[in-house]
Short mmCIF file of C-alpha atoms in Angstrom, two decimals:
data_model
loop_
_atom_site.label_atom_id
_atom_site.label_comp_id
_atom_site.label_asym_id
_atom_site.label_seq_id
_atom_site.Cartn_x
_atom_site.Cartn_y
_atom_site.Cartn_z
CA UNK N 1 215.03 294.21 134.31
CA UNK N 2 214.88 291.46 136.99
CA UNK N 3 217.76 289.18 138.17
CA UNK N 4 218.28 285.78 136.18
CA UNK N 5 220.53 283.79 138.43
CA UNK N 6 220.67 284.34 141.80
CA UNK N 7 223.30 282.18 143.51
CA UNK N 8 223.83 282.17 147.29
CA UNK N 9 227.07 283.08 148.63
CA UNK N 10 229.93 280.56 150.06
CA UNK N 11 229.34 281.15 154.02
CA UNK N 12 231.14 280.75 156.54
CA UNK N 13 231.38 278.27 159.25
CA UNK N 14 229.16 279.33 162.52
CA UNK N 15 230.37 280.29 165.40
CA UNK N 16 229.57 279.07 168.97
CA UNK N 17 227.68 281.25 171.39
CA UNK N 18 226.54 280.01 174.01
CA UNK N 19 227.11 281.80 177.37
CA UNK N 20 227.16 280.55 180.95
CA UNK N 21 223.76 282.12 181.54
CA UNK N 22 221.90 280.66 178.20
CA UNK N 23 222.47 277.27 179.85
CA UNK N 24 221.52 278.19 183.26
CA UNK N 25 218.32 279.48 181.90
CA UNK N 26 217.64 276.25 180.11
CA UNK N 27 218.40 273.51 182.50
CA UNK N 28 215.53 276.08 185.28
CA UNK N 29 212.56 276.19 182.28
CA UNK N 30 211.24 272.72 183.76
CA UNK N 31 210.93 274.54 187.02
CA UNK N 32 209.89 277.76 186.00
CA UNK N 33 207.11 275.96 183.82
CA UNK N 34 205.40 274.31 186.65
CA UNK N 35 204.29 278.01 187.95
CA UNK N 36 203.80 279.38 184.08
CA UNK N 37 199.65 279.72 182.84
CA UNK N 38 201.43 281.91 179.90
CA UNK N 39 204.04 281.20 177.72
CA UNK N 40 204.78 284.24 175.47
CA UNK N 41 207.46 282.99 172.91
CA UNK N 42 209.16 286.18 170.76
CA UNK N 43 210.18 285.34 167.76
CA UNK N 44 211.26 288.00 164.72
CA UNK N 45 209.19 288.03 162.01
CA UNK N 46 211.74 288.06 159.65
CA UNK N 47 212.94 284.83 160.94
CA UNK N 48 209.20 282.89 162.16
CA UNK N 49 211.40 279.79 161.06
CA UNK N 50 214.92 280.40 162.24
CA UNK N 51 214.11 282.15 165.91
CA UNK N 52 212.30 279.29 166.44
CA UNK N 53 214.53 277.68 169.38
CA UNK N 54 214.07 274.02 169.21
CA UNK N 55 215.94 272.95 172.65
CA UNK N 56 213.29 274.67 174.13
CA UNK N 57 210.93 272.59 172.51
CA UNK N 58 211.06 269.42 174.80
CA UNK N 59 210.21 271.19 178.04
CA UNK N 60 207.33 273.34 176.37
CA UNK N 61 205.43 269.83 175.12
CA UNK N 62 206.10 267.87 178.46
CA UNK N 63 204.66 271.40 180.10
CA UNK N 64 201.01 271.13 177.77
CA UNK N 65 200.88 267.35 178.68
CA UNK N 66 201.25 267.80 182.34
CA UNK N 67 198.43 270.68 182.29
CA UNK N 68 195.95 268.21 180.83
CA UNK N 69 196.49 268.88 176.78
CA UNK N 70 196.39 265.45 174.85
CA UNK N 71 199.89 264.30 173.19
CA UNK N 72 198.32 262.86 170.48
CA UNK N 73 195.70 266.10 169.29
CA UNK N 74 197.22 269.28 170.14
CA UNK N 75 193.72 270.96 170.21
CA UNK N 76 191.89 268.86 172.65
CA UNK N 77 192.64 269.31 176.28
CA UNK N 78 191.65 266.34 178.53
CA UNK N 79 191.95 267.70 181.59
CA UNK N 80 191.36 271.55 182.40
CA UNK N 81 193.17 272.19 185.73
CA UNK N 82 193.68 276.45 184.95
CA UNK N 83 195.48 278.21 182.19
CA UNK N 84 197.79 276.67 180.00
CA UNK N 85 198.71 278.33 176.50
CA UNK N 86 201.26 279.32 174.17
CA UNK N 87 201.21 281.75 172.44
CA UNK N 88 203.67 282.80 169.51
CA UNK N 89 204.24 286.83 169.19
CA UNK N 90 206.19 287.63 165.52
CA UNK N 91 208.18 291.08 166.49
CA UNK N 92 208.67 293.37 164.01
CA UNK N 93 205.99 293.29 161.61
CA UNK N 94 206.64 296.18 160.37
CA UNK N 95 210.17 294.75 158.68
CA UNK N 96 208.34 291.69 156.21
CA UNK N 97 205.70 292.72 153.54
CA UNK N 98 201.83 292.60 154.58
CA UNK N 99 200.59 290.85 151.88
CA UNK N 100 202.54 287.32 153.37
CA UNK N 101 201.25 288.05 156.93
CA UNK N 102 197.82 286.67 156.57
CA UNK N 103 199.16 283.56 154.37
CA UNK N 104 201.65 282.60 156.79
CA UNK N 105 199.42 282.72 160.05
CA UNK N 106 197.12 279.95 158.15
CA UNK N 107 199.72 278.09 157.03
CA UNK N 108 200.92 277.87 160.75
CA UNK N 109 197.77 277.34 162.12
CA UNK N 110 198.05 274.31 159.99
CA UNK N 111 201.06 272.79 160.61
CA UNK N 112 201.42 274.13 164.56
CA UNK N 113 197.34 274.17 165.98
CA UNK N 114 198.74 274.04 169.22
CA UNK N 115 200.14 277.47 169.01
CA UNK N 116 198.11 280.50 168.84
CA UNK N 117 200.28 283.03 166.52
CA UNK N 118 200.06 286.76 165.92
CA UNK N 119 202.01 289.81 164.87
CA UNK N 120 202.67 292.45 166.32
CA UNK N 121 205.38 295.78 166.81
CA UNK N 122 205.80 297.78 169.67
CA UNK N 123 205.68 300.94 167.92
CA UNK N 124 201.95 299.92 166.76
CA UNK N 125 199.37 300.54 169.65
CA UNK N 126 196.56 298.12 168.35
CA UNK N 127 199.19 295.55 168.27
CA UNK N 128 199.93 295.57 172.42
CA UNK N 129 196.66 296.22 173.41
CA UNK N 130 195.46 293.31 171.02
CA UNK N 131 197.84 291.24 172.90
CA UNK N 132 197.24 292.50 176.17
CA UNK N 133 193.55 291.56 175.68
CA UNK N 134 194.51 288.19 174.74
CA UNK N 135 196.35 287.73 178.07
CA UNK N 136 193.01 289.56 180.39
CA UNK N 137 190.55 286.86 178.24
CA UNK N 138 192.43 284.29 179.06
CA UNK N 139 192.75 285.14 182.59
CA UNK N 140 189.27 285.68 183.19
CA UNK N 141 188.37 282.32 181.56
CA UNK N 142 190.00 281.03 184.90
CA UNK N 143 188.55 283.40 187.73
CA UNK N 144 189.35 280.80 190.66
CA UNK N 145 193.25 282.11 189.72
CA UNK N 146 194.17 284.93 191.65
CA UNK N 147 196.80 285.73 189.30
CA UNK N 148 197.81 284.98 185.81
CA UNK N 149 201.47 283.93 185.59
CA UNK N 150 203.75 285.18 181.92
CA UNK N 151 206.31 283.53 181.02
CA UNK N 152 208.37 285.66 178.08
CA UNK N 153 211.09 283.40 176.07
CA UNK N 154 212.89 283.59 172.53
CA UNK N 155 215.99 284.03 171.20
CA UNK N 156 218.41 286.93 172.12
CA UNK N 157 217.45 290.47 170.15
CA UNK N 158 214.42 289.44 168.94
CA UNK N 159 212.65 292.19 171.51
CA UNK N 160 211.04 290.54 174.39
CA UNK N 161 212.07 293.48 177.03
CA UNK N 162 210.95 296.16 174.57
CA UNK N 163 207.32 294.51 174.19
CA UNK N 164 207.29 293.87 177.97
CA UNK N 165 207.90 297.28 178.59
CA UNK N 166 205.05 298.61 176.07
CA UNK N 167 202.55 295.65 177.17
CA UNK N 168 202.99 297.29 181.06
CA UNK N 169 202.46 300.74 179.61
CA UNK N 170 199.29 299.71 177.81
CA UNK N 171 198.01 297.48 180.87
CA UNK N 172 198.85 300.03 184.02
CA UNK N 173 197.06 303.10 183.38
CA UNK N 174 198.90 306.56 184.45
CA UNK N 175 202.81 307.05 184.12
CA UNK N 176 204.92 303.73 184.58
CA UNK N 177 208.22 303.84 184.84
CA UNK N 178 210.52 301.71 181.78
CA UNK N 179 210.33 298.35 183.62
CA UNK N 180 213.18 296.80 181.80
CA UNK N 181 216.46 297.66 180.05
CA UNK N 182 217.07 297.09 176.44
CA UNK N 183 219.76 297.29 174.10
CA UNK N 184 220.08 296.65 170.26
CA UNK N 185 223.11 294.04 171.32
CA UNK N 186 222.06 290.53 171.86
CA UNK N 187 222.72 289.30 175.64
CA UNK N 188 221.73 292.36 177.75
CA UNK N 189 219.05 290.14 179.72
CA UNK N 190 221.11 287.57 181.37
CA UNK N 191 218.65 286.63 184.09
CA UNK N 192 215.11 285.91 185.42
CA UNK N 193 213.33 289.03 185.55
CA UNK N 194 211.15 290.00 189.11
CA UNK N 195 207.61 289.48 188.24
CA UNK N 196 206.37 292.55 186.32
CA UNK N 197 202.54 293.66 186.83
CA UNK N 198 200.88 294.01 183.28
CA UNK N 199 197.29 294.08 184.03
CA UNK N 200 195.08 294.99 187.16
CA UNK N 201 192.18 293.63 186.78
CA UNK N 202 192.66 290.43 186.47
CA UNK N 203 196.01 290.64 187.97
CA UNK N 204 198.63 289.30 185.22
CA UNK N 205 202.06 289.34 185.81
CA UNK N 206 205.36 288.52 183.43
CA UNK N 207 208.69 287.78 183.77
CA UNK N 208 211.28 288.29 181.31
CA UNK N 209 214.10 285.89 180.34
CA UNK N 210 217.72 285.72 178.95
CA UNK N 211 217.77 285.24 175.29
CA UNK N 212 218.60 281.53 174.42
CA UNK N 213 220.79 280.58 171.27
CA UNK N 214 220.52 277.15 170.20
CA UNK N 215 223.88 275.93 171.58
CA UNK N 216 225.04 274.66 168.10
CA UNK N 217 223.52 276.08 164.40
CA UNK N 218 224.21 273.06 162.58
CA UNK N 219 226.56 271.85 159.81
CA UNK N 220 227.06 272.77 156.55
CA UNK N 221 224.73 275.10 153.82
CA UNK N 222 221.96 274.75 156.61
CA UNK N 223 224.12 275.93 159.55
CA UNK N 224 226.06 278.23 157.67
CA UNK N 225 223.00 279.87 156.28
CA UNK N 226 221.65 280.06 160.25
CA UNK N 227 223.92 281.59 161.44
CA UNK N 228 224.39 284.10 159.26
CA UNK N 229 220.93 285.13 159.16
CA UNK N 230 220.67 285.35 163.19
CA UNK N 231 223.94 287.53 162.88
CA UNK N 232 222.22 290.00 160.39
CA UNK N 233 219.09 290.33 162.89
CA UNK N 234 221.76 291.15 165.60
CA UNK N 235 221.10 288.11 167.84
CA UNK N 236 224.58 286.83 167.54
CA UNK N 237 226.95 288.76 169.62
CA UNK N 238 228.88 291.56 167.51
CA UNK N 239 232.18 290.94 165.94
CA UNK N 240 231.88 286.91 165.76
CA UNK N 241 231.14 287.71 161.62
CA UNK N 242 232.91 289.08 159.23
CA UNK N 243 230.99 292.02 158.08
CA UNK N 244 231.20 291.30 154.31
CA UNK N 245 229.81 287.70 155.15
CA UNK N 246 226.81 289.78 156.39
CA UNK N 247 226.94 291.94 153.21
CA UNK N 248 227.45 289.12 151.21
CA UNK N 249 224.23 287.15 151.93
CA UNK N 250 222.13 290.28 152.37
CA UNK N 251 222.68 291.02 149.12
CA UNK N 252 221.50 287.99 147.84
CA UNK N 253 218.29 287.70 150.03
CA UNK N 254 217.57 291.52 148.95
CA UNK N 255 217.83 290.23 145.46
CA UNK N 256 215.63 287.24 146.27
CA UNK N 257 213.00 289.92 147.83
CA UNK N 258 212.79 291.67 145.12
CA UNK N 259 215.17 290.57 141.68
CA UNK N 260 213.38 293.87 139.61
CA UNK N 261 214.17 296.68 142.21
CA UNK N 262 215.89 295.41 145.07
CA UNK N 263 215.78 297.43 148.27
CA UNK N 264 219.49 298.24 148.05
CA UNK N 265 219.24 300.18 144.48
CA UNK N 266 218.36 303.61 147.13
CA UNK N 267 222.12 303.25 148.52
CA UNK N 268 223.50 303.43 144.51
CA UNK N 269 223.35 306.67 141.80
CA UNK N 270 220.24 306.87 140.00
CA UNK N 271 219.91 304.50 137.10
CA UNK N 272 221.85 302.07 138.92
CA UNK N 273 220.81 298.28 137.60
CA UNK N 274 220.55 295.10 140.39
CA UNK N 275 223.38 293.19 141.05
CA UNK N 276 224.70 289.86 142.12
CA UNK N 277 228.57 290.87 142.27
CA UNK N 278 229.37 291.87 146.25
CA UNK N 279 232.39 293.51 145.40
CA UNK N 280 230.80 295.52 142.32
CA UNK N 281 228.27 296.93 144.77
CA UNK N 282 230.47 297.76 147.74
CA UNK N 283 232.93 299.71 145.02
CA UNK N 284 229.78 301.51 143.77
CA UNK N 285 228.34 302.47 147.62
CA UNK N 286 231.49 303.50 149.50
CA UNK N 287 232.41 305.85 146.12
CA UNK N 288 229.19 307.35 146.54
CA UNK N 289 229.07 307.66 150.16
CA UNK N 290 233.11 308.95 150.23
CA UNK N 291 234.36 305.84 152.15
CA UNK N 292 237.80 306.06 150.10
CA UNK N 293 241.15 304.51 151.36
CA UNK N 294 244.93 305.79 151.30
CA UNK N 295 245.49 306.19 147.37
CA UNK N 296 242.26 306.93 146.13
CA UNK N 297 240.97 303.17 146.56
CA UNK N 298 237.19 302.53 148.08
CA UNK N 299 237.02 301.18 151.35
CA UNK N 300 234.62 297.71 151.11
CA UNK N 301 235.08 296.68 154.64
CA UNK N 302 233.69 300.32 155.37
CA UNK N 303 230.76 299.62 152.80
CA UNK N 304 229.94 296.43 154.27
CA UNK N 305 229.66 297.76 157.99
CA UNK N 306 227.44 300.49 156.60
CA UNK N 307 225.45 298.26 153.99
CA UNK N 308 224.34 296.14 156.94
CA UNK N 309 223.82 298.88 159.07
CA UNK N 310 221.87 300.33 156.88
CA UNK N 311 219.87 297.37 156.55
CA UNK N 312 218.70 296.75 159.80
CA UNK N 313 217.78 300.32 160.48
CA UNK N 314 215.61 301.82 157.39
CA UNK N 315 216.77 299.12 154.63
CA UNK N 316 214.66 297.10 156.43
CA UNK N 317 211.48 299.04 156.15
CA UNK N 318 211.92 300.04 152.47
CA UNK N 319 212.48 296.05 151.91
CA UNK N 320 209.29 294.85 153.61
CA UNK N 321 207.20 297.62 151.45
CA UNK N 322 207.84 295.57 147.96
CA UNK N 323 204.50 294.35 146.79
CA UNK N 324 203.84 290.75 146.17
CA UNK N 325 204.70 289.97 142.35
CA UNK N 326 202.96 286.80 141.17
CA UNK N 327 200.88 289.00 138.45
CA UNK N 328 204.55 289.77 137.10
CA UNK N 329 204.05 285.70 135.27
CA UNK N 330 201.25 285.59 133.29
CA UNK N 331 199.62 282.36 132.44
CA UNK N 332 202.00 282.34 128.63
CA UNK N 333 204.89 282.61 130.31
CA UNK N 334 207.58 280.38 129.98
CA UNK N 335 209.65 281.24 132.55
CA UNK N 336 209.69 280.88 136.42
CA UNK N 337 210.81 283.34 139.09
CA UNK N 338 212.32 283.27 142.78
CA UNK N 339 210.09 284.94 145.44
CA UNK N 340 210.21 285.10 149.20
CA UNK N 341 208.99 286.12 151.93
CA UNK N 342 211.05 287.26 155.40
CA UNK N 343 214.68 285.65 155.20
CA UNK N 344 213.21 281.75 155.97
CA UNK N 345 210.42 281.66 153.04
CA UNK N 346 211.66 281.25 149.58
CA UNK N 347 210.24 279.82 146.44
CA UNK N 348 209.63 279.65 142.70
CA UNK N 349 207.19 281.17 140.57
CA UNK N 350 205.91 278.62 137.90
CA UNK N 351 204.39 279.81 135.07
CA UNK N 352 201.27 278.59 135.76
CA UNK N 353 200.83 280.37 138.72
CA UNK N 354 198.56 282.73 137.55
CA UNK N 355 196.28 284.14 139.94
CA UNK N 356 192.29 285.17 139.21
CA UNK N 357 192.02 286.96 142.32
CA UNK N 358 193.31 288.19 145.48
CA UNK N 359 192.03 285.52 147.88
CA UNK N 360 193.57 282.74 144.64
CA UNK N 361 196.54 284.81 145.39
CA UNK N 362 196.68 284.15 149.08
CA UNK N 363 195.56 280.67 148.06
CA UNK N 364 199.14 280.18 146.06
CA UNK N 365 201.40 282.04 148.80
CA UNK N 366 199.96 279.92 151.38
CA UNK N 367 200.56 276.77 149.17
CA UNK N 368 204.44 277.72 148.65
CA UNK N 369 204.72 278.75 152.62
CA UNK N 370 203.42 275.52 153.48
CA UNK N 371 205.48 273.71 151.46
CA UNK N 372 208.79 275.78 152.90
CA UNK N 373 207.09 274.64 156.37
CA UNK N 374 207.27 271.04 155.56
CA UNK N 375 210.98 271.53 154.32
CA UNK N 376 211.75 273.30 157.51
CA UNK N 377 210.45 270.34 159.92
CA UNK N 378 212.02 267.76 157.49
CA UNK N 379 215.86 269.10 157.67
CA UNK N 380 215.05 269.31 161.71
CA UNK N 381 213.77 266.31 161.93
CA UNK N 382 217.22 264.99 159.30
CA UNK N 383 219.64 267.50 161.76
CA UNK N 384 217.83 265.14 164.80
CA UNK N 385 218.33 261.70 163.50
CA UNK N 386 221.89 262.53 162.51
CA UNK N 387 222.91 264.70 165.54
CA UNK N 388 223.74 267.68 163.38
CA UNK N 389 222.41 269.88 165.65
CA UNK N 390 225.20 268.83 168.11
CA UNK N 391 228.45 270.22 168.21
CA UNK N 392 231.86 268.42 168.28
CA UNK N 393 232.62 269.29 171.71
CA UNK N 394 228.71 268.06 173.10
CA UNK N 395 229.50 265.06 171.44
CA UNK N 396 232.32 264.32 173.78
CA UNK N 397 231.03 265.65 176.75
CA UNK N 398 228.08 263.39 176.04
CA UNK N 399 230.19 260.07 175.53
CA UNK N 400 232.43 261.16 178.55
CA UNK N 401 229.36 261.11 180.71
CA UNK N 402 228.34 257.91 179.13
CA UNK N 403 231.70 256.51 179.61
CA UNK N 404 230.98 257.39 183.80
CA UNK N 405 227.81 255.53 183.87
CA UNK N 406 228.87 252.33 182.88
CA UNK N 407 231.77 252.32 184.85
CA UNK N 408 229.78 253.25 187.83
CA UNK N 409 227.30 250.41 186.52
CA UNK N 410 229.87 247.99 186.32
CA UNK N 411 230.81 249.10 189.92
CA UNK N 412 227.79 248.69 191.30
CA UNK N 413 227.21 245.34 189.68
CA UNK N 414 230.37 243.87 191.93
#
């Protein structure tokens, strides 16, 4: 029997990571841009809304204008100088369901034309060499280059060295050595790469860059829910959350994946019915899996470390195969149903959301991503005007600086 009521969890406030060397990277894009043809953006497909990393953004629109692209009609370029695109890899396909893939690359194409979006997983060999075709094409649209320059950017963990290193594998033919290091902790890359040779003929080469946080997730529900979500993915450095936060609110999105037989129900005994109660669950996995305490009492700190684990090792997999369950509300229904998509997309079922056939299905997923889209840019665009997406401390860095420059104004004036 499917969930009811599924409430999310009180979160906690996020944390602040930022390192020396996530700044350093940001205040050199500019610079780096003006000798970038490629800009390869990583983001986790289990996130396309959250990885996005908006203080990024600026540099990346001033960069298109500069190469010739109008401001005003991101598909028209008025001035073709040599190669200048982005383009927008979702890692990890193989962690959301299929059926929203297709859905959600149209309903970006809508909202974002000026990005040109695929998916793709480094374990999946049609998915690199799709890519790496992308990047030869567009190099030999511009033959007077003698080189095409990549530019690889996104937010810590979400797997830019891992694709690198499988894009130079599928470009270089022979043995090639692993070009770069990875690690499943966030904040291994912590510098410019050297330029690594991908392709050839045409020559392309990449660099790799440190993963870049945004240097404050925001207030309240929204921030909270931010950061908790980049924590679960990993790209948030380890032991800044509490565990059972994590457990907490992975619970609840597994429930929102999938309220009739949530991925987690594999962890419990047989029989075993969905839950909304944390505590209920981590009693029930850490008796089952022998995580017991000093007088006989279940360990849920234990539970949770495992739980989320768990999660982002096979959970994940057995999560993203759930098949898409519009056809479970029939046209005489009178009742509506949560359904989502990845951790970002998340809507409700209405009764008459009844579809007649696959491509009406798409038709209604697409509909409900789009409208989670226009959410998305609306609370940014809120966050902007009300400078919730700057921390305490920026704020008085900011005014300090201010502060300087009229005083040196006034100075001046004299």
């Amino acid at each position: 029997m499917a969930l009811s009521h599924i409430l999310m969890p009180a979160l906690p406030i996020p944390p602040s990571w930022f390192p020396g060397h996530m700044m350093k990277f940001t205040r050199m894009l500019p610079a780096l841009l003006t000798r970038t043809d490629v800009v390869l953006e990583i983001r986790d497909s289990r996130l396309p809304l959250t990885s996005i990393n908006r203080t990024l953004e600026g540099a990346l629109q001033k960069w298109r204008i500069e190469r010739g692209w109008d401001p005003n009609n991101p598909t028209r370029r008025i001035v073709n100088t040599g190669a200048c695109e982005r383009i927008v890899v979702l890692n990890k396909r193989d962690l959301v369901p299929e059926w929203g893939m297709e859905p959600f690359r149209n309903a970006m194409a809508k909202k974002f034309p000026d990005q040109q979006m695929l998916f793709a997983s480094w374990q999946r060999p049609r998915d690199i060499r799709n890519l790496s075709e992308i990047l030869v094409k567009i190099a030999k649209r511009h033959p007077h280059a003698m080189e095409l320059n990549v530019l690889v950017i996104g937010m810590p963990n979400v797997g830019k060295s891992t694709l690198l290193n499988a894009l130079r594998n599928m470009g270089i033919k022979g043995r090639t050595p692993k070009a770069f290091q990875t690690s499943a902790q966030p904040g291994l890359t912590q510098a410019l790469s050297t330029r690594l040779k991908v392709s050839l003929d045409p020559l392309v080469y990449a660099f790799d860059t440190p993963g870049v946080m945004l240097p404050f997730l925001g207030r309240g529900v929204e921030g909270a829910e931010r950061g908790v979500k980049l924590a679960l993915i990993a790209g948030i450095k380890e032991g800044l959350y509490d565990m059972e936060a994590l457990a907490s609110y992975l619970l609840y999105r597994l429930n929102v994946l999938n309220p009739i037989s949530p991925a987690y129900l594999q962890l419990l005994p047989a029989g075993s019915p969905p839950t909304v109660n944390l505590e209920e669950f981590l009693t029930q996995l850490a008796q089952r899996m022998g995580m017991i305490k000093r007088g006989a009492e279940p360990d849920l700190a234990r539970a949770a470390v495992y739980f989320v684990r768990w999660w982002r090792e096979e959970g994940g997999l057995i999560a993203a195969s759930s098949a898409l369950q519009i056809q479970e509300y029939s046209a005489g229904s009178t009742h509506s149903g949560i359904q989502g998509w990845g951790f970002d997309f998340q809507w409700q079922l209405q009764p008459n959301d009844k579809p007649t056939s696959k491509i009406d299905e798409a038709r209604i997923v697409q509909e409900k991503m789009e409208a989670c889209i226009d959410e998305y840019q609306i609370t940014m665009e809120r966050e902007d005007s009300e400078e919730n997406n700057i921390s305490p401390t920026q704020i008085k860095k900011q005014q300090v600086l201010e502060e300087k420059m009229r005083r040196k104004m006034k100075y001046t004036k004299r």
